[in-house]
Coordinates of N, CA and C in Angstrom, one line a residue:
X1 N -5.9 -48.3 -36.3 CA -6.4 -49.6 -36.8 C -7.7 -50.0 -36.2
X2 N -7.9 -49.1 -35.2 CA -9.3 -49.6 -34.6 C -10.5 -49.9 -35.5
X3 N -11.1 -51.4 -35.6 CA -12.3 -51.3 -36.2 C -12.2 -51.5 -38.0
X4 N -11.0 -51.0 -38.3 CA -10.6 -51.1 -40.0 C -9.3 -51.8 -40.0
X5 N -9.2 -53.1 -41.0 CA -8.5 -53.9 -41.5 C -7.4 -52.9 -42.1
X6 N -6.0 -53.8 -41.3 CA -4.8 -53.4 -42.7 C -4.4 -54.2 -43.2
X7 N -3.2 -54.1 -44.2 CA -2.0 -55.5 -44.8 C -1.0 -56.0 -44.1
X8 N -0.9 -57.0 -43.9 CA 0.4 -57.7 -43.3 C 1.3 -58.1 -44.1
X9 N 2.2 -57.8 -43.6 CA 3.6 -57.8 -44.4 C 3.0 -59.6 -45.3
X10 N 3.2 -60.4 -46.0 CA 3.0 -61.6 -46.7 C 2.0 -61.9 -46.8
X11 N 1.1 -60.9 -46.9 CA -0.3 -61.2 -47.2 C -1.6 -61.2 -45.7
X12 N -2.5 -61.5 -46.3 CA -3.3 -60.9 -44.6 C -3.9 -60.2 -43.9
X13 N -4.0 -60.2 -43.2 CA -4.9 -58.4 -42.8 C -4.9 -58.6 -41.1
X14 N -4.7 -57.5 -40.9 CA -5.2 -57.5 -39.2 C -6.0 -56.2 -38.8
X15 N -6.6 -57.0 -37.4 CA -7.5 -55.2 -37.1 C -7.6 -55.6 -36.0
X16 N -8.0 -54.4 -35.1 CA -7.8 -54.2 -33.5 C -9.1 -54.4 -32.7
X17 N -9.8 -55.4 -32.2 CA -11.1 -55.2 -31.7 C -10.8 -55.5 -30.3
X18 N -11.9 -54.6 -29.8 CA -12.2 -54.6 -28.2 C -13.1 -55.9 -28.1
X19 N -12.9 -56.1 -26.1 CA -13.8 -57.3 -25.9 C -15.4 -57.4 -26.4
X20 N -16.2 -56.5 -26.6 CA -17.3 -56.6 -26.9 C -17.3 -56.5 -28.3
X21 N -16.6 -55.9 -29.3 CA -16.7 -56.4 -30.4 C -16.6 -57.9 -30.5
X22 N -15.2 -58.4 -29.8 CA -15.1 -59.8 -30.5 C -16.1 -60.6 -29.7
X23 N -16.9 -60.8 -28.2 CA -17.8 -61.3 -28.3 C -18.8 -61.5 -29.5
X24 N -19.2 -59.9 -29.9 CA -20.6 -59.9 -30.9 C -20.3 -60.8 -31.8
X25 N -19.0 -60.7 -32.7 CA -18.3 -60.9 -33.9 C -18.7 -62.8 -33.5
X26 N -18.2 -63.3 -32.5 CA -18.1 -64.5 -32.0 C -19.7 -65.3 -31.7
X27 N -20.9 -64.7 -31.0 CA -21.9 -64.6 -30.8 C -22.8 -64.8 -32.7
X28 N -22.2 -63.8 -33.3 CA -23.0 -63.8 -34.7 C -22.6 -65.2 -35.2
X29 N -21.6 -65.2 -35.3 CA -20.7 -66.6 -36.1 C -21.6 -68.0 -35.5
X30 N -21.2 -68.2 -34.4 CA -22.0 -69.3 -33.7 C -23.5 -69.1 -34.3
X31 N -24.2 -68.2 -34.4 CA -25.4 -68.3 -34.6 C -25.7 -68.4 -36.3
X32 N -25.1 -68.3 -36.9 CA -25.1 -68.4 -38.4 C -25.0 -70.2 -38.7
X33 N -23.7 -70.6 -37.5 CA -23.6 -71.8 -37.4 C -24.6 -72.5 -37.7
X34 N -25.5 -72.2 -36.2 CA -27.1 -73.0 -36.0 C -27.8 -72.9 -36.7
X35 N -27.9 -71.5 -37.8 CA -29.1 -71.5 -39.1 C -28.4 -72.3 -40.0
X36 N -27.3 -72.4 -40.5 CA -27.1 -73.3 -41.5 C -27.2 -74.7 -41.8
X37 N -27.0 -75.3 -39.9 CA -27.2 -76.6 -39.7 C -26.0 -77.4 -39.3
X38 N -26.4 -78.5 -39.2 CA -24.9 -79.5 -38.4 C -24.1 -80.0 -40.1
X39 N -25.3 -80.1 -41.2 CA -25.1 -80.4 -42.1 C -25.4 -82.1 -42.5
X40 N -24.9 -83.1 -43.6 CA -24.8 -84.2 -43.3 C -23.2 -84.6 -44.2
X41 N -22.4 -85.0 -42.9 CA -20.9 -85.4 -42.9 C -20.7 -87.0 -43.3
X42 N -20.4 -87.2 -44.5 CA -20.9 -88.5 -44.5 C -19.4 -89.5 -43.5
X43 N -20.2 -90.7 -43.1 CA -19.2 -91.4 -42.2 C -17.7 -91.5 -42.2
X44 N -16.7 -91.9 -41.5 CA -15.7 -92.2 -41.7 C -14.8 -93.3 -42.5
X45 N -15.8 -94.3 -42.7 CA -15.8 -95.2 -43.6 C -16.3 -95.3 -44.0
X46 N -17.1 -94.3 -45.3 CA -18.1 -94.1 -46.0 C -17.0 -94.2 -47.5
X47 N -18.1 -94.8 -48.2 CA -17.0 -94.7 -49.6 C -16.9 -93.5 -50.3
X48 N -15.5 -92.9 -50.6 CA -15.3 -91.8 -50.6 C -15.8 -90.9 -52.3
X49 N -16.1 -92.6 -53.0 CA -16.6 -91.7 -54.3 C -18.2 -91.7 -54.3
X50 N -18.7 -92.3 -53.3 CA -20.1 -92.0 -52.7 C -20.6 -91.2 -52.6
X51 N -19.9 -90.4 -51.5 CA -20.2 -89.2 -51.0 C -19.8 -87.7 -51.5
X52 N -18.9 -88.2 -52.7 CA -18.8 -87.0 -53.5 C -20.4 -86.6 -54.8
X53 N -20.8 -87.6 -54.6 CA -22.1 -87.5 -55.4 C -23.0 -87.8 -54.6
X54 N -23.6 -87.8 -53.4 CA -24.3 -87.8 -52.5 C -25.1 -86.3 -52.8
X55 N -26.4 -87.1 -52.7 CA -27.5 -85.8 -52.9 C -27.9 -85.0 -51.6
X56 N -28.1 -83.7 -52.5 CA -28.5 -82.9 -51.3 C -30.2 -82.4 -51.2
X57 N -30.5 -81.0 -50.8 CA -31.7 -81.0 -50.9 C -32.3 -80.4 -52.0
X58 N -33.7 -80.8 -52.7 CA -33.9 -80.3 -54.1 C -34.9 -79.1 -54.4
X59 N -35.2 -79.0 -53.0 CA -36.1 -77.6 -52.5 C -35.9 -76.5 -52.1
X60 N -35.7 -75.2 -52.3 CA -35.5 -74.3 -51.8 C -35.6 -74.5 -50.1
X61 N -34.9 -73.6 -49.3 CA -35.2 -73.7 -47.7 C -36.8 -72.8 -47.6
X62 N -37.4 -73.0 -46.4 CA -38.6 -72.0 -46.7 C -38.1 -70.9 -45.7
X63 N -36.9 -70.6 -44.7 CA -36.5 -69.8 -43.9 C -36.1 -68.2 -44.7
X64 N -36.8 -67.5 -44.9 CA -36.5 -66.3 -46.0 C -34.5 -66.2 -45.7
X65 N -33.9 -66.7 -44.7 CA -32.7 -66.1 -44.5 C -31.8 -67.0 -45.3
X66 N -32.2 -68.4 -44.9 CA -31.5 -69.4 -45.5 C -32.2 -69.5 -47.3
X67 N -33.1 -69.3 -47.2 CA -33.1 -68.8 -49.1 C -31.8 -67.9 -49.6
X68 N -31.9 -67.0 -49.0 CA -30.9 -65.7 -49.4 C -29.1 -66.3 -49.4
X69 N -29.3 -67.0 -48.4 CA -27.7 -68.1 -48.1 C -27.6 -68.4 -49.4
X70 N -29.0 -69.4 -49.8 CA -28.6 -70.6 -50.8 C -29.4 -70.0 -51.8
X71 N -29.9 -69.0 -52.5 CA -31.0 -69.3 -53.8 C -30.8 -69.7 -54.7
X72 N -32.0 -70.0 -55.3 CA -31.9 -70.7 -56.2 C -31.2 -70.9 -57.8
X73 N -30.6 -71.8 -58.0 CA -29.3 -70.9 -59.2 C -30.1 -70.2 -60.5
X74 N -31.5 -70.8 -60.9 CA -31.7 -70.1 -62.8 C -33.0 -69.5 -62.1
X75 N -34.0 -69.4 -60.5 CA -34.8 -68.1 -60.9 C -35.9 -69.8 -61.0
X76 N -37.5 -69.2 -61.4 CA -38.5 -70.2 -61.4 C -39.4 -69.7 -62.2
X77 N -39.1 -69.6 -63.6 CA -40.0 -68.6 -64.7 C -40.8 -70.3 -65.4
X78 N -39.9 -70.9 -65.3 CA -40.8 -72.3 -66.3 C -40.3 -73.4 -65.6
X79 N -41.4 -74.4 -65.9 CA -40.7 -75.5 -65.1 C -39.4 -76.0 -65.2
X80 N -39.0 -75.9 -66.4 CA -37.3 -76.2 -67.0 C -36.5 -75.6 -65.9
X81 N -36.7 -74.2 -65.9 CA -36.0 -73.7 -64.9 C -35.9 -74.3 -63.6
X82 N -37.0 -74.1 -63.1 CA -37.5 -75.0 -62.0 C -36.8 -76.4 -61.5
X83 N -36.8 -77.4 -62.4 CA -35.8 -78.7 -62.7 C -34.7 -78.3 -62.4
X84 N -34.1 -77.4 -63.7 CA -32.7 -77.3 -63.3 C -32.2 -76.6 -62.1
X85 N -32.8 -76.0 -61.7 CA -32.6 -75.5 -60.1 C -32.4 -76.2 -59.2
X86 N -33.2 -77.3 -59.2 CA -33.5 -78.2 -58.3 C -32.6 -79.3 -58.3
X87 N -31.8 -79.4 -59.4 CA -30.8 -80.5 -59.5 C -29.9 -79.8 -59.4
X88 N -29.2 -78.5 -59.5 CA -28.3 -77.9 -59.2 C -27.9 -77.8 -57.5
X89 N -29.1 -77.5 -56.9 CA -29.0 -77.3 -55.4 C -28.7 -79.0 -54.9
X90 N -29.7 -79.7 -55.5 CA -29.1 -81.2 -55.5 C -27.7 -81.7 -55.0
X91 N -27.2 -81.3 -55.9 CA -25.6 -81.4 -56.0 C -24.9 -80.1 -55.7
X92 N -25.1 -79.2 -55.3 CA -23.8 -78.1 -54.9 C -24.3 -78.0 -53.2
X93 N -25.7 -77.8 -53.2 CA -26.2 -77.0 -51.6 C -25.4 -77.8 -50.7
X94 N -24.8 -79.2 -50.5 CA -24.3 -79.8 -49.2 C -23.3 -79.0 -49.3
X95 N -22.3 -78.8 -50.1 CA -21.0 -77.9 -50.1 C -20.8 -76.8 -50.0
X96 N -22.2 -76.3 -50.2 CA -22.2 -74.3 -49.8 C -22.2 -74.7 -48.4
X97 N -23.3 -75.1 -48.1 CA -23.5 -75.3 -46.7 C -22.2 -75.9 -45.7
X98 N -21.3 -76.5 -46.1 CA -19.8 -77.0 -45.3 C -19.3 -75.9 -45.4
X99 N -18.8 -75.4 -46.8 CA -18.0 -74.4 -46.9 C -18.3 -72.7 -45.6
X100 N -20.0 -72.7 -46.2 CA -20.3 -71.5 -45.5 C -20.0 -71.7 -43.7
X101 N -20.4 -73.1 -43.2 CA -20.3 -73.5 -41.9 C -18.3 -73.1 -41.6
X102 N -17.6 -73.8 -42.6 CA -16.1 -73.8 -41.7 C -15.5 -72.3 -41.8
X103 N -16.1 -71.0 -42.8 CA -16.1 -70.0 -42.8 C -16.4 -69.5 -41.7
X104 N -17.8 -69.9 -41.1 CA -18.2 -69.4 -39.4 C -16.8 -69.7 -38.4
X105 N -16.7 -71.3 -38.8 CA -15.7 -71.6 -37.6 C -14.3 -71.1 -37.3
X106 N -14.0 -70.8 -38.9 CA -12.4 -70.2 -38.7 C -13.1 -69.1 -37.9
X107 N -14.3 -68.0 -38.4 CA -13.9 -66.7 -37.4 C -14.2 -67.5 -35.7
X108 N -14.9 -68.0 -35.7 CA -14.6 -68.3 -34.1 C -13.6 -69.2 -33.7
X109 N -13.3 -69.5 -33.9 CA -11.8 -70.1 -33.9 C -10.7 -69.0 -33.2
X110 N -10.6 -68.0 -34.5 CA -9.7 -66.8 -34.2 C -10.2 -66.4 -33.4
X111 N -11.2 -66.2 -33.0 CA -11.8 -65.1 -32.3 C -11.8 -65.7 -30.5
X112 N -11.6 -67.1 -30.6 CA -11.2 -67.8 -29.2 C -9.9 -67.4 -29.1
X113 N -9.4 -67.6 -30.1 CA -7.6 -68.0 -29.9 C -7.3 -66.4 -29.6
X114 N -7.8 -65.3 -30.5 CA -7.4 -64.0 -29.8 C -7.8 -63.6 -28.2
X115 N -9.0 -64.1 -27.4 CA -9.8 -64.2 -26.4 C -8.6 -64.9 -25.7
X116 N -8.6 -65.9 -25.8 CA -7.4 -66.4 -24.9 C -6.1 -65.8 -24.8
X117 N -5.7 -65.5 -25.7 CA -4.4 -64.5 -26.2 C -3.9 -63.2 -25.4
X118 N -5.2 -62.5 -25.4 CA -5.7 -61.4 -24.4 C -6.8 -61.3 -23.6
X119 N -6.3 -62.3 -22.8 CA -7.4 -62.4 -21.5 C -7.2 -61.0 -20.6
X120 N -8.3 -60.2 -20.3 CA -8.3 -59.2 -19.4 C -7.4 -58.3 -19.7
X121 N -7.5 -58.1 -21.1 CA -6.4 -57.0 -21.6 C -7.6 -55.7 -22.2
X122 N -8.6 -56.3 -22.0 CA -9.7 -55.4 -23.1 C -10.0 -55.6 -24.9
X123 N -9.4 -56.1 -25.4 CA -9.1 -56.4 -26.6 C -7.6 -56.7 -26.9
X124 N -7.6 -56.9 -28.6 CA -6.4 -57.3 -28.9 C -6.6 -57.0 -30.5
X125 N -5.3 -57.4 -31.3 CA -5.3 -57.4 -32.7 C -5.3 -58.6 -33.5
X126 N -6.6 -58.8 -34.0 CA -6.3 -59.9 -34.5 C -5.7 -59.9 -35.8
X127 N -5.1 -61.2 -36.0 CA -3.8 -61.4 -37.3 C -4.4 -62.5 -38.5
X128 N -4.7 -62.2 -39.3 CA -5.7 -63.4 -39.9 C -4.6 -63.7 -41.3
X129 N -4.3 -64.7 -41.7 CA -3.9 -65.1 -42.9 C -4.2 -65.1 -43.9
X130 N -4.1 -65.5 -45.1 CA -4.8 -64.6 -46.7 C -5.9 -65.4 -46.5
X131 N -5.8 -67.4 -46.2 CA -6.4 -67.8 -46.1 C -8.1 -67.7 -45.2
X132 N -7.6 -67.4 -44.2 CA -8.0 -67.3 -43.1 C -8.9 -65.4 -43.2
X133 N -8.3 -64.7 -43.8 CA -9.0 -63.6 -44.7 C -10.3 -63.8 -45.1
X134 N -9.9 -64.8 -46.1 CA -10.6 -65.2 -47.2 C -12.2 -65.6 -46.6
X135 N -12.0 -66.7 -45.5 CA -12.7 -67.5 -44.7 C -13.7 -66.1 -43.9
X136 N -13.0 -65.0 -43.5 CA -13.7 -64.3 -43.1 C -14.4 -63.2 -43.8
X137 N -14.3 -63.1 -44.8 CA -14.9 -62.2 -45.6 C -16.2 -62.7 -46.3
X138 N -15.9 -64.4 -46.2 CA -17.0 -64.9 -46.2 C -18.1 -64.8 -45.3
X139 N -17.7 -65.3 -44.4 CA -18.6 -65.3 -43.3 C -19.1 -63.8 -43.0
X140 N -18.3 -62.2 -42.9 CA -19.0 -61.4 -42.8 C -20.2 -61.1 -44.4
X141 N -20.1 -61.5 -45.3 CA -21.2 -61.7 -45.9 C -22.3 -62.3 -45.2
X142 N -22.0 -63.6 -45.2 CA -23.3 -64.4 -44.9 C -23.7 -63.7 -43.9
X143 N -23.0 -63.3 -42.4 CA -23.7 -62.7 -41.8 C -24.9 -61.3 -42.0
X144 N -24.0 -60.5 -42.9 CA -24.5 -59.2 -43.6 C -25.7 -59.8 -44.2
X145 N -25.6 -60.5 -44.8 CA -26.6 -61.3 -46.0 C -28.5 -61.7 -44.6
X146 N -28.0 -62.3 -43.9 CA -28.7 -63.0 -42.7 C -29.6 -61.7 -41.9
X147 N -28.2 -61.0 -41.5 CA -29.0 -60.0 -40.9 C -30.4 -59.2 -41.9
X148 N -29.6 -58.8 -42.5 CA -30.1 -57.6 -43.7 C -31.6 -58.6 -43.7
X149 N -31.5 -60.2 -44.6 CA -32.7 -60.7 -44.6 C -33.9 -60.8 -43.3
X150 N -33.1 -60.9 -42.3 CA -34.2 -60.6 -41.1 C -34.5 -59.3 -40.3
X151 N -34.0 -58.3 -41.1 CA -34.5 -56.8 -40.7 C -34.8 -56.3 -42.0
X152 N -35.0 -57.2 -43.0 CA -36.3 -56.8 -44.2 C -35.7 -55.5 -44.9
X153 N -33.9 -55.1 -45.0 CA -33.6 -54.2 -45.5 C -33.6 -54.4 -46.9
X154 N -33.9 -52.6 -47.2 CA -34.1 -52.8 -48.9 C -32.8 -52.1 -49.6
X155 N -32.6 -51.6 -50.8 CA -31.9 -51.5 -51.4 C -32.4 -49.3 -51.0
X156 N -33.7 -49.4 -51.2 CA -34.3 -48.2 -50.8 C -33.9 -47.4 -49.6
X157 N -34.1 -48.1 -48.9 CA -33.9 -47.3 -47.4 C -32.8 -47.4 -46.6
X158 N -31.3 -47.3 -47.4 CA -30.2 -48.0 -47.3 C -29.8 -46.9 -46.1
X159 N -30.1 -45.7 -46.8 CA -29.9 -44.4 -45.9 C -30.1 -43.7 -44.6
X160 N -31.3 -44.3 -44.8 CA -32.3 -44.1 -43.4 C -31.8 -45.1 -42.4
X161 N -31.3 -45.8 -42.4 CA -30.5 -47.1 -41.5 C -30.0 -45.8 -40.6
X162 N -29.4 -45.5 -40.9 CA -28.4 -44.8 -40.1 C -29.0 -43.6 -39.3
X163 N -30.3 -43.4 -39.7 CA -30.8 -42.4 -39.1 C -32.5 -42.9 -38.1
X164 N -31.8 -44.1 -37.8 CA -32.9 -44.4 -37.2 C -33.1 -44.1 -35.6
X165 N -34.0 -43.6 -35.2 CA -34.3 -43.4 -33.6 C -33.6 -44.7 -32.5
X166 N -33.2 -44.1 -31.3 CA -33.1 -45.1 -30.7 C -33.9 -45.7 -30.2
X167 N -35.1 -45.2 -30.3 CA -36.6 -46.3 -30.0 C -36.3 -47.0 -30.7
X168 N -36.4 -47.2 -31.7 CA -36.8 -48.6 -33.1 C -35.9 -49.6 -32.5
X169 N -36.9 -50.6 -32.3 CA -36.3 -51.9 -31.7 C -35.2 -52.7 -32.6
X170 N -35.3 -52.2 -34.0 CA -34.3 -52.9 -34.8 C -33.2 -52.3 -34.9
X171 N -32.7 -51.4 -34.6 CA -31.6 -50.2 -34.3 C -30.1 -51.2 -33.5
X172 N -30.3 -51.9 -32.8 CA -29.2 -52.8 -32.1 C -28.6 -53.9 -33.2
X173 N -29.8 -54.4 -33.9 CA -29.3 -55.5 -35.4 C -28.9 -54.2 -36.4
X174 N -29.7 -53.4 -37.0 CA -29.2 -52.2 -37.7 C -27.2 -51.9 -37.5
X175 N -27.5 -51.3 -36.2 CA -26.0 -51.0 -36.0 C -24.8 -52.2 -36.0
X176 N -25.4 -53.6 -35.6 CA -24.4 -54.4 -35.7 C -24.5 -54.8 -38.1
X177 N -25.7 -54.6 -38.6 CA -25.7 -54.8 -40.1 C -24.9 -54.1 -40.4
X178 N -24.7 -52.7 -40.0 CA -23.6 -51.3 -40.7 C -22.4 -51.8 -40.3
X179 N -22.0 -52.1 -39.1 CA -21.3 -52.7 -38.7 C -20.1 -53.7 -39.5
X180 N -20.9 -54.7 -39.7 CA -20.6 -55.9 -40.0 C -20.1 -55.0 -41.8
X181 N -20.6 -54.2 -42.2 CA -20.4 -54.5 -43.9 C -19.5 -52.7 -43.8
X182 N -18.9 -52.2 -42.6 CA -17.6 -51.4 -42.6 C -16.3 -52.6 -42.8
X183 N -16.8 -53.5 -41.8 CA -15.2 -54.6 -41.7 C -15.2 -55.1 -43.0
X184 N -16.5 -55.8 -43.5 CA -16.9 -56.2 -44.6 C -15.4 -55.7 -46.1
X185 N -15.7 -54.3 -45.7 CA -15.7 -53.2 -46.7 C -13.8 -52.9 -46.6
X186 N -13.7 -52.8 -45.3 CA -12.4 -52.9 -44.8 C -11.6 -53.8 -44.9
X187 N -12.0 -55.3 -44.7 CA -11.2 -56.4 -45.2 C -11.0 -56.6 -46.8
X188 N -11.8 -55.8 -47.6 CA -12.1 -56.3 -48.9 C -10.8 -55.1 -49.5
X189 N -11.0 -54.2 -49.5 CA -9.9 -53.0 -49.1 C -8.5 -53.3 -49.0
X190 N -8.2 -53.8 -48.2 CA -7.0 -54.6 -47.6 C -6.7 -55.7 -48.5
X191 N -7.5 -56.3 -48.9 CA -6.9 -57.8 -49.2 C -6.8 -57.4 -51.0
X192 N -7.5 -56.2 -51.3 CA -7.2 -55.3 -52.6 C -5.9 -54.4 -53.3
X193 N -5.3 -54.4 -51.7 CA -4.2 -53.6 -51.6 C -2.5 -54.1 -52.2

């Protein structure tokens, strides 16, 4: 099971990671956290049919990574398009952005709760729920998605990844990109099954 997701008897998936996997695993998450933002949570006595139509932002991000998170929904061939894009992100971007955020948090979540679980054991297996699956399959996208956008991978040189020197300074993000979209590939596998 090392490393590849299986099925749990009622749905689910589990896989076996050592302590330094689930740091990285835990380390990426938190950091996807911070690029996405705290978000804006509207108050606790905030009227609640308010804030389901509360606007979001009507601009593309200019961060090439957080573009790729969020793009734009019709593309920017005419102004029409343009408009509609812009009122689209309006109204959906606050909720990618929660949704994509509590994706992060369930995996760090687990990834505490398994840390605590097996303290000084070296690793452990973690047990994820269909739910809780789901939540992570997301998040290893976004991450895949993030990385990939900030090591400028193409669709071209998909191959050569793997055959990169250990000089190349980008070789440590590389191996955690390949990485990240075996589990990716593994969880999707599983939850297929």
């Amino acid at each position: 099971m090392a490393g590849h997701f299986e099925t749990l008897p009622g749905g689910g998936a589990a896989v076996a990671l050592d302590d330094v996997e689930i740091s990285i695993l835990r380390s990426l998450a938190v950091q996807l956290m911070e690029l996405i933002g705290p978000g804006d949570e509207p108050a606790k006595d905030a009227d609640p049919l308010a804030a389901l139509f509360a606007e979001g932002p009507s601009k593309p991000p200019s961060d090439p990574a957080l573009k790729r998170l969020f793009p734009d929904a019709y593309g920017d061939d005419s102004e029409e398009l343009r408009a509609a894009a812009s009122d689209f992100r309006r109204f959906t971007e606050n909720d990618l952005r929660a949704r994509k955020r509590e994706d992060a948090l369930v995996v760090v979540r687990a990834l505490d709760a398994l840390s605590a679980d097996a303290a000084g054991e070296g690793g452990a297996v973690l047990k994820l729920t269909p739910d809780e699956s789901r939540a992570w399959l997301g998040a290893l996208n976004d991450l895949r998605l993030t990385i990939g956008t900030r090591l400028e991978v193409t669709d071209e040189e998909g191959e050569q990844l793997y055959r990169l020197p250990d000089s190349d300074p980008r070789k440590p993000m590389v191996m955690a990109y390949l990485w990240l979209g075996a589990l990716q590939e593994s969880l999707v596998e599983t939850l297929m099954s």
